[in-house]
Amino acid sequence: EGRSKYTTYCVLVANVSAVRRRYNDFQWLYERLHLERPGAIIPVIPHKRVHLLKSDTKFTTEFVSERRAILEEWINRILAHPELTDAASLAAFMKQDDELFACAKKANDFPDSSLSLAENGGEEAIGEAAEEADDAEGASVSGGTSAGGKQRFTRIRRMFAKAAMKSGVELAKVEDEEKFADIDKYVTELEKDLAILVKQSSALATATKTSAAATHEIAKAFSGLSENTYPTPDLGAAGRLAAMLNNAAKGMLSLSSTMEEKATAETDQIEASIQDFERDVQALRNALQRRKEKHYDLTKKLNRITAVGAKLDRMKEVAVNKTDENAMVPIQAKEGEMIEVKEAAETARCVLETVSSRVIREVERFRLVVDSKLRHIISEMGGVAVRFDDKINDAWGTILANTQPSVEPKFDAV
């Protein structure tokens, strides 16, 4: 109860055994995979909104079932990912030994990234932070504060590195630079077009909801008119008019209900499909960001070589006129440092090449994702339109049929 309350999810391992994991275990795996396989397109975990996280609804059957479905789809995508299947963190996550998994979570096996972890943006980023903190309630903490302090230091370091990137640091020239510039441009255009799709699909659902509400009000007006017909000695005509208006009101209520269903479908199917694709594009952007982090890391190390080389040259110039043997000691130390920074730069170059190759492989696979997701979005749009537009047309057909007078009116000739 209270802070000790949390939810665990059962993950089947090869349909033979199972492990139980909490939401923040999935979040740990997501972040660790970014460190272990930089440049891989790692699916983004969909997030709940903050207002839901702050209420008791997070423990309802509906909430837990929805999250379970989300996590199941996510872990299956991870398990099928060709760049991630042999990741050590994934193996630890799926391992039955809870003690070994706990040790893996505490371990700091992977090098720190120069920049922040993949960003999800907006409310989702807030939601992620809130969920992680909220889900951590009741978790036992061991090992003092060193882990938390190290994590905070790493985040601060990443924050300053990110600020340096944004300030316009010129990155070192590398192979495939033009190819990655083209990929970045392609993703930027995707993001722009998706932003329009997200905005306008939401507007479409909102417009349908507005039409449904307006139609409901019209139905109420027709119902009122059916009870307030013009006084006439022709009771038959008055009755027919009242019946027609009453039928029109019923038809408009049915029409309003159909429009509400359509608005729900536009949100649950069309908007959801677009948002799903948006997360895939965000995952690709995260992969490119990871590569940029490695590029930035190489740039720093190459700049370090330049700085150490300049310092070494000045030291040698000063030592030219000195006969003291000890004058060569700091020079030798600086030369040793130069060897170390060159080795570090070469390692960084190899890492960047590995990550770049991974990103290129991922982009080739991503083209198939774009094709599949866009076809699905259009299919959802067409399916919703056809299904509900047929119902709306039928409703209007019934309404219009009831407006036809059963007796043709006759007028005296003038």
mmCIF file of N, CA and C in Angstrom, residues 142-240:
data_model
loop_
_atom_site.group_PDB
_atom_site.id
_atom_site.type_symbol
_atom_site.label_atom_id
_atom_site.label_comp_id
_atom_site.label_asym_id
_atom_site.label_seq_id
_atom_site.Cartn_x
_atom_site.Cartn_y
_atom_site.Cartn_z
ATOM 1 N N SER A 142 19.943 0.121 -2.757
ATOM 2 C CA SER A 142 21.122 -0.353 -2.040
ATOM 3 C C SER A 142 22.364 0.278 -2.641
ATOM 4 N N GLY A 143 23.462 0.175 -1.902
ATOM 5 C CA GLY A 143 24.725 0.683 -2.423
ATOM 6 C C GLY A 143 24.928 2.169 -2.182
ATOM 7 N N GLY A 144 24.216 2.750 -1.211
ATOM 8 C CA GLY A 144 24.435 4.156 -0.892
ATOM 9 C C GLY A 144 23.972 5.079 -1.983
ATOM 10 N N THR A 145 24.626 6.225 -2.104
ATOM 11 C CA THR A 145 24.209 7.245 -3.069
ATOM 12 C C THR A 145 25.154 7.356 -4.248
ATOM 13 N N SER A 146 26.164 6.480 -4.328
ATOM 14 C CA SER A 146 27.167 6.619 -5.386
ATOM 15 C C SER A 146 26.566 6.470 -6.773
ATOM 16 N N ALA A 147 25.648 5.506 -6.945
ATOM 17 C CA ALA A 147 25.043 5.290 -8.261
ATOM 18 C C ALA A 147 24.252 6.502 -8.690
ATOM 19 N N GLY A 148 23.441 7.039 -7.758
ATOM 20 C CA GLY A 148 22.651 8.221 -8.084
ATOM 21 C C GLY A 148 23.533 9.414 -8.380
ATOM 22 N N GLY A 149 24.616 9.573 -7.589
ATOM 23 C CA GLY A 149 25.528 10.690 -7.818
ATOM 24 C C GLY A 149 26.215 10.588 -9.166
ATOM 25 N N LYS A 150 26.626 9.367 -9.529
ATOM 26 C CA LYS A 150 27.267 9.156 -10.831
ATOM 27 C C LYS A 150 26.306 9.446 -11.966
ATOM 28 N N GLN A 151 25.049 9.029 -11.780
ATOM 29 C CA GLN A 151 24.047 9.267 -12.816
ATOM 30 C C GLN A 151 23.795 10.759 -12.996
ATOM 31 N N ARG A 152 23.703 11.487 -11.863
ATOM 32 C CA ARG A 152 23.495 12.930 -11.954
ATOM 33 C C ARG A 152 24.669 13.614 -12.630
ATOM 34 N N PHE A 153 25.902 13.179 -12.302
ATOM 35 C CA PHE A 153 27.082 13.768 -12.926
ATOM 36 C C PHE A 153 27.079 13.526 -14.431
ATOM 37 N N THR A 154 26.706 12.299 -14.823
ATOM 38 C CA THR A 154 26.652 11.966 -16.243
ATOM 39 C C THR A 154 25.639 12.840 -16.968
ATOM 40 N N ARG A 155 24.485 13.052 -16.350
ATOM 41 C CA ARG A 155 23.455 13.881 -16.982
ATOM 42 C C ARG A 155 23.923 15.319 -17.131
ATOM 43 N N ILE A 156 24.622 15.826 -16.104
ATOM 44 C CA ILE A 156 25.132 17.198 -16.190
ATOM 45 C C ILE A 156 26.156 17.305 -17.314
ATOM 46 N N ARG A 157 27.029 16.295 -17.429
ATOM 47 C CA ARG A 157 28.051 16.306 -18.479
ATOM 48 C C ARG A 157 27.405 16.269 -19.863
ATOM 49 N N ARG A 158 26.364 15.442 -20.000
ATOM 50 C CA ARG A 158 25.655 15.358 -21.278
ATOM 51 C C ARG A 158 24.977 16.686 -21.611
ATOM 52 N N MET A 159 24.457 17.344 -20.570
ATOM 53 C CA MET A 159 23.765 18.609 -20.793
ATOM 54 C C MET A 159 24.734 19.649 -21.369
ATOM 55 N N PHE A 160 25.934 19.727 -20.798
ATOM 56 C CA PHE A 160 26.915 20.685 -21.308
ATOM 57 C C PHE A 160 27.384 20.304 -22.715
ATOM 58 N N ALA A 161 27.526 18.996 -22.970
ATOM 59 C CA ALA A 161 27.929 18.551 -24.306
ATOM 60 C C ALA A 161 26.865 18.907 -25.329
ATOM 61 N N LYS A 162 25.619 18.727 -24.939
ATOM 62 C CA LYS A 162 24.516 19.047 -25.847
ATOM 63 C C LYS A 162 24.482 20.540 -26.143
ATOM 64 N N ALA A 163 24.723 21.350 -25.100
ATOM 65 C CA ALA A 163 24.757 22.800 -25.298
ATOM 66 C C ALA A 163 25.871 23.173 -26.279
ATOM 67 N N ALA A 164 27.010 22.477 -26.187
ATOM 68 C CA ALA A 164 28.113 22.749 -27.115
ATOM 69 C C ALA A 164 27.725 22.403 -28.541
ATOM 70 N N MET A 165 26.989 21.299 -28.724
ATOM 71 C CA MET A 165 26.538 20.910 -30.060
ATOM 72 C C MET A 165 25.618 21.964 -30.643
ATOM 73 N N LYS A 166 24.689 22.461 -29.801
ATOM 74 C CA LYS A 166 23.735 23.449 -30.270
ATOM 75 C C LYS A 166 24.392 24.786 -30.578
ATOM 76 N N SER A 167 25.540 25.029 -29.948
ATOM 77 C CA SER A 167 26.201 26.315 -30.169
ATOM 78 C C SER A 167 26.924 26.359 -31.514
ATOM 79 N N GLY A 168 26.909 25.261 -32.248
ATOM 80 C CA GLY A 168 27.476 25.271 -33.594
ATOM 81 C C GLY A 168 28.897 24.766 -33.688
ATOM 82 N N VAL A 169 29.269 23.782 -32.869
ATOM 83 C CA VAL A 169 30.605 23.199 -32.941
ATOM 84 C C VAL A 169 30.780 22.528 -34.297
ATOM 85 N N GLU A 170 31.872 22.831 -34.979
ATOM 86 C CA GLU A 170 32.135 22.233 -36.290
ATOM 87 C C GLU A 170 32.697 20.833 -36.095
ATOM 88 N N LEU A 171 32.005 19.844 -36.628
ATOM 89 C CA LEU A 171 32.416 18.463 -36.459
ATOM 90 C C LEU A 171 33.521 18.109 -37.451
ATOM 91 N N ALA A 172 34.330 17.138 -37.064
ATOM 92 C CA ALA A 172 35.440 16.705 -37.905
ATOM 93 C C ALA A 172 34.937 16.112 -39.217
ATOM 94 N N LYS A 173 35.708 16.288 -40.284
ATOM 95 C CA LYS A 173 35.342 15.720 -41.581
ATOM 96 C C LYS A 173 35.534 14.208 -41.547
ATOM 97 N N VAL A 174 34.508 13.483 -41.987
ATOM 98 C CA VAL A 174 34.576 12.023 -42.000
ATOM 99 C C VAL A 174 33.963 11.504 -43.300
ATOM 100 N N GLU A 175 34.179 10.225 -43.555
ATOM 101 C CA GLU A 175 33.586 9.600 -44.739
ATOM 102 C C GLU A 175 32.064 9.539 -44.592
ATOM 103 N N ASP A 176 31.397 9.436 -45.707
ATOM 104 C CA ASP A 176 29.926 9.337 -45.738
ATOM 105 C C ASP A 176 29.232 10.576 -45.191
ATOM 106 N N GLU A 177 29.951 11.689 -45.127
ATOM 107 C CA GLU A 177 29.354 12.903 -44.562
ATOM 108 C C GLU A 177 28.151 13.360 -45.389
ATOM 109 N N GLU A 178 28.291 13.315 -46.711
ATOM 110 C CA GLU A 178 27.187 13.741 -47.576
ATOM 111 C C GLU A 178 26.001 12.792 -47.459
ATOM 112 N N LYS A 179 26.278 11.512 -47.327
ATOM 113 C CA LYS A 179 25.201 10.531 -47.203
ATOM 114 C C LYS A 179 24.378 10.804 -45.952
ATOM 115 N N PHE A 180 25.056 11.095 -44.841
ATOM 116 C CA PHE A 180 24.324 11.348 -43.604
ATOM 117 C C PHE A 180 23.632 12.705 -43.617
ATOM 118 N N ALA A 181 24.175 13.643 -44.371
ATOM 119 C CA ALA A 181 23.481 14.925 -44.535
ATOM 120 C C ALA A 181 22.169 14.714 -45.293
ATOM 121 N N ASP A 182 22.216 13.837 -46.301
ATOM 122 C CA ASP A 182 20.992 13.518 -47.059
ATOM 123 C C ASP A 182 19.976 12.788 -46.183
ATOM 124 N N ILE A 183 20.466 11.859 -45.347
ATOM 125 C CA ILE A 183 19.565 11.129 -44.450
ATOM 126 C C ILE A 183 18.917 12.090 -43.459
ATOM 127 N N ASP A 184 19.716 12.993 -42.923
ATOM 128 C CA ASP A 184 19.191 13.977 -41.965
ATOM 129 C C ASP A 184 18.130 14.852 -42.612
ATOM 130 N N LYS A 185 18.375 15.260 -43.851
ATOM 131 C CA LYS A 185 17.398 16.084 -44.581
ATOM 132 C C LYS A 185 16.110 15.292 -44.808
ATOM 133 N N TYR A 186 16.246 14.026 -45.169
ATOM 134 C CA TYR A 186 15.084 13.164 -45.401
ATOM 135 C C TYR A 186 14.235 13.037 -44.130
ATOM 136 N N VAL A 187 14.893 12.810 -42.999
ATOM 137 C CA VAL A 187 14.179 12.661 -41.732
ATOM 138 C C VAL A 187 13.516 13.974 -41.333
ATOM 139 N N THR A 188 14.199 15.083 -41.564
ATOM 140 C CA THR A 188 13.619 16.397 -41.240
ATOM 141 C C THR A 188 12.333 16.634 -42.025
ATOM 142 N N GLU A 189 12.340 16.278 -43.310
ATOM 143 C CA GLU A 189 11.138 16.444 -44.133
ATOM 144 C C GLU A 189 10.027 15.508 -43.654
ATOM 145 N N LEU A 190 10.406 14.279 -43.272
ATOM 146 C CA LEU A 190 9.423 13.350 -42.718
ATOM 147 C C LEU A 190 8.767 13.938 -41.480
ATOM 148 N N GLU A 191 9.584 14.503 -40.604
ATOM 149 C CA GLU A 191 9.073 15.080 -39.360
ATOM 150 C C GLU A 191 8.111 16.230 -39.637
ATOM 151 N N LYS A 192 8.440 17.066 -40.621
ATOM 152 C CA LYS A 192 7.560 18.187 -40.970
ATOM 153 C C LYS A 192 6.215 17.687 -41.491
ATOM 154 N N ASP A 193 6.268 16.734 -42.422
ATOM 155 C CA ASP A 193 5.031 16.208 -42.992
ATOM 156 C C ASP A 193 4.192 15.478 -41.938
ATOM 157 N N LEU A 194 4.858 14.749 -41.051
ATOM 158 C CA LEU A 194 4.142 14.045 -39.999
ATOM 159 C C LEU A 194 3.482 15.015 -39.023
ATOM 160 N N ALA A 195 4.161 16.122 -38.752
ATOM 161 C CA ALA A 195 3.577 17.132 -37.862
ATOM 162 C C ALA A 195 2.265 17.649 -38.442
ATOM 163 N N ILE A 196 2.240 17.831 -39.761
ATOM 164 C CA ILE A 196 1.004 18.272 -40.430
ATOM 165 C C ILE A 196 -0.062 17.185 -40.327
ATOM 166 N N LEU A 197 0.338 15.925 -40.571
ATOM 167 C CA LEU A 197 -0.614 14.814 -40.471
ATOM 168 C C LEU A 197 -1.211 14.704 -39.072
ATOM 169 N N VAL A 198 -0.359 14.814 -38.065
ATOM 170 C CA VAL A 198 -0.831 14.723 -36.678
ATOM 171 C C VAL A 198 -1.823 15.837 -36.375
ATOM 172 N N LYS A 199 -1.451 17.056 -36.762
ATOM 173 C CA LYS A 199 -2.307 18.217 -36.479
ATOM 174 C C LYS A 199 -3.644 18.115 -37.202
ATOM 175 N N GLN A 200 -3.598 17.770 -38.494
ATOM 176 C CA GLN A 200 -4.825 17.770 -39.291
ATOM 177 C C GLN A 200 -5.705 16.555 -39.009
ATOM 178 N N SER A 201 -5.113 15.422 -38.654
ATOM 179 C CA SER A 201 -5.941 14.267 -38.284
ATOM 180 C C SER A 201 -6.689 14.549 -36.987
ATOM 181 N N SER A 202 -6.026 15.262 -36.079
ATOM 182 C CA SER A 202 -6.698 15.676 -34.850
ATOM 183 C C SER A 202 -7.818 16.664 -35.163
ATOM 184 N N ALA A 203 -7.527 17.588 -36.101
ATOM 185 C CA ALA A 203 -8.549 18.560 -36.504
ATOM 186 C C ALA A 203 -9.741 17.858 -37.162
ATOM 187 N N LEU A 204 -9.451 16.808 -37.919
ATOM 188 C CA LEU A 204 -10.518 16.035 -38.578
ATOM 189 C C LEU A 204 -11.441 15.411 -37.538
ATOM 190 N N ALA A 205 -10.870 14.783 -36.518
ATOM 191 C CA ALA A 205 -11.676 14.168 -35.464
ATOM 192 C C ALA A 205 -12.454 15.223 -34.688
ATOM 193 N N THR A 206 -11.801 16.366 -34.442
ATOM 194 C CA THR A 206 -12.478 17.455 -33.725
ATOM 195 C C THR A 206 -13.658 17.984 -34.534
ATOM 196 N N ALA A 207 -13.462 18.135 -35.848
ATOM 197 C CA ALA A 207 -14.540 18.628 -36.719
ATOM 198 C C ALA A 207 -15.713 17.655 -36.722
ATOM 199 N N THR A 208 -15.425 16.354 -36.742
ATOM 200 C CA THR A 208 -16.502 15.358 -36.719
ATOM 201 C C THR A 208 -17.259 15.411 -35.394
ATOM 202 N N LYS A 209 -16.516 15.577 -34.293
ATOM 203 C CA LYS A 209 -17.164 15.709 -32.984
ATOM 204 C C LYS A 209 -18.053 16.950 -32.953
ATOM 205 N N THR A 210 -17.562 18.050 -33.521
ATOM 206 C CA THR A 210 -18.346 19.285 -33.563
ATOM 207 C C THR A 210 -19.612 19.093 -34.386
ATOM 208 N N SER A 211 -19.480 18.406 -35.523
ATOM 209 C CA SER A 211 -20.658 18.123 -36.363
ATOM 210 C C SER A 211 -21.657 17.237 -35.634
ATOM 211 N N ALA A 212 -21.140 16.262 -34.874
ATOM 212 C CA ALA A 212 -22.021 15.371 -34.113
ATOM 213 C C ALA A 212 -22.806 16.163 -33.069
ATOM 214 N N ALA A 213 -22.111 17.075 -32.382
ATOM 215 C CA ALA A 213 -22.778 17.892 -31.363
ATOM 216 C C ALA A 213 -23.815 18.809 -31.995
ATOM 217 N N ALA A 214 -23.466 19.409 -33.137
ATOM 218 C CA ALA A 214 -24.404 20.305 -33.824
ATOM 219 C C ALA A 214 -25.633 19.535 -34.311
ATOM 220 N N THR A 215 -25.396 18.332 -34.835
ATOM 221 C CA THR A 215 -26.514 17.502 -35.312
ATOM 222 C C THR A 215 -27.427 17.112 -34.161
ATOM 223 N N HIS A 216 -26.857 16.857 -33.011
ATOM 224 C CA HIS A 216 -27.660 16.525 -31.827
ATOM 225 C C HIS A 216 -28.547 17.698 -31.434
ATOM 226 N N GLU A 217 -28.008 18.923 -31.515
ATOM 227 C CA GLU A 217 -28.798 20.110 -31.190
ATOM 228 C C GLU A 217 -29.924 20.326 -32.209
ATOM 229 N N ILE A 218 -29.627 20.023 -33.467
ATOM 230 C CA ILE A 218 -30.663 20.133 -34.505
ATOM 231 C C ILE A 218 -31.789 19.132 -34.227
ATOM 232 N N ALA A 219 -31.411 17.938 -33.798
ATOM 233 C CA ALA A 219 -32.417 16.923 -33.458
ATOM 234 C C ALA A 219 -33.332 17.426 -32.347
ATOM 235 N N LYS A 220 -32.740 18.068 -31.352
ATOM 236 C CA LYS A 220 -33.538 18.618 -30.251
ATOM 237 C C LYS A 220 -34.491 19.700 -30.760
ATOM 238 N N ALA A 221 -34.000 20.515 -31.692
ATOM 239 C CA ALA A 221 -34.845 21.576 -32.255
ATOM 240 C C ALA A 221 -36.016 20.982 -33.032
ATOM 241 N N PHE A 222 -35.767 19.959 -33.840
ATOM 242 C CA PHE A 222 -36.837 19.307 -34.588
ATOM 243 C C PHE A 222 -37.859 18.678 -33.643
ATOM 244 N N SER A 223 -37.366 18.099 -32.563
ATOM 245 C CA SER A 223 -38.262 17.495 -31.586
ATOM 246 C C SER A 223 -39.183 18.549 -30.975
ATOM 247 N N GLY A 224 -38.603 19.726 -30.690
ATOM 248 C CA GLY A 224 -39.410 20.816 -30.155
ATOM 249 C C GLY A 224 -40.425 21.310 -31.159
ATOM 250 N N LEU A 225 -40.026 21.392 -32.414
ATOM 251 C CA LEU A 225 -40.946 21.832 -33.466
ATOM 252 C C LEU A 225 -42.095 20.864 -33.662
ATOM 253 N N SER A 226 -41.825 19.574 -33.452
ATOM 254 C CA SER A 226 -42.891 18.583 -33.635
ATOM 255 C C SER A 226 -44.003 18.767 -32.606
ATOM 256 N N GLU A 227 -43.690 19.370 -31.486
ATOM 257 C CA GLU A 227 -44.694 19.592 -30.438
ATOM 258 C C GLU A 227 -45.296 20.993 -30.509
ATOM 259 N N ASN A 228 -44.837 21.797 -31.458
ATOM 260 C CA ASN A 228 -45.282 23.189 -31.536
ATOM 261 C C ASN A 228 -45.651 23.547 -32.974
ATOM 262 N N THR A 229 -46.627 22.798 -33.549
ATOM 263 C CA THR A 229 -47.012 23.038 -34.941
ATOM 264 C C THR A 229 -47.999 24.192 -35.034
ATOM 265 N N TYR A 230 -48.112 24.748 -36.237
ATOM 266 C CA TYR A 230 -48.996 25.900 -36.480
ATOM 267 C C TYR A 230 -50.456 25.488 -36.323
ATOM 268 N N PRO A 231 -51.271 26.291 -35.575
ATOM 269 C CA PRO A 231 -52.687 25.931 -35.383
ATOM 270 C C PRO A 231 -53.425 25.873 -36.714
ATOM 271 N N THR A 232 -54.123 24.795 -36.974
ATOM 272 C CA THR A 232 -54.862 24.635 -38.221
ATOM 273 C C THR A 232 -56.051 23.719 -37.992
ATOM 274 N N PRO A 233 -57.161 23.998 -38.675
ATOM 275 C CA PRO A 233 -58.309 23.080 -38.530
ATOM 276 C C PRO A 233 -58.061 21.717 -39.159
ATOM 277 N N ASP A 234 -57.030 21.638 -40.025
ATOM 278 C CA ASP A 234 -56.706 20.364 -40.682
ATOM 279 C C ASP A 234 -55.829 19.543 -39.738
ATOM 280 N N LEU A 235 -56.463 18.807 -38.830
ATOM 281 C CA LEU A 235 -55.701 18.033 -37.848
ATOM 282 C C LEU A 235 -54.853 16.945 -38.500
ATOM 283 N N GLY A 236 -55.329 16.429 -39.611
ATOM 284 C CA GLY A 236 -54.552 15.401 -40.302
ATOM 285 C C GLY A 236 -53.234 15.941 -40.798
ATOM 286 N N ALA A 237 -53.261 17.119 -41.394
ATOM 287 C CA ALA A 237 -52.030 17.745 -41.891
ATOM 288 C C ALA A 237 -51.093 18.065 -40.741
ATOM 289 N N ALA A 238 -51.680 18.602 -39.661
ATOM 290 C CA ALA A 238 -50.847 18.926 -38.491
ATOM 291 C C ALA A 238 -50.199 17.674 -37.925
ATOM 292 N N GLY A 239 -50.936 16.588 -37.872
ATOM 293 C CA GLY A 239 -50.389 15.335 -37.358
ATOM 294 C C GLY A 239 -49.284 14.793 -38.231
ATOM 295 N N ARG A 240 -49.486 14.905 -39.568
ATOM 296 C CA ARG A 240 -48.448 14.426 -40.495
ATOM 297 C C ARG A 240 -47.164 15.232 -40.343
#
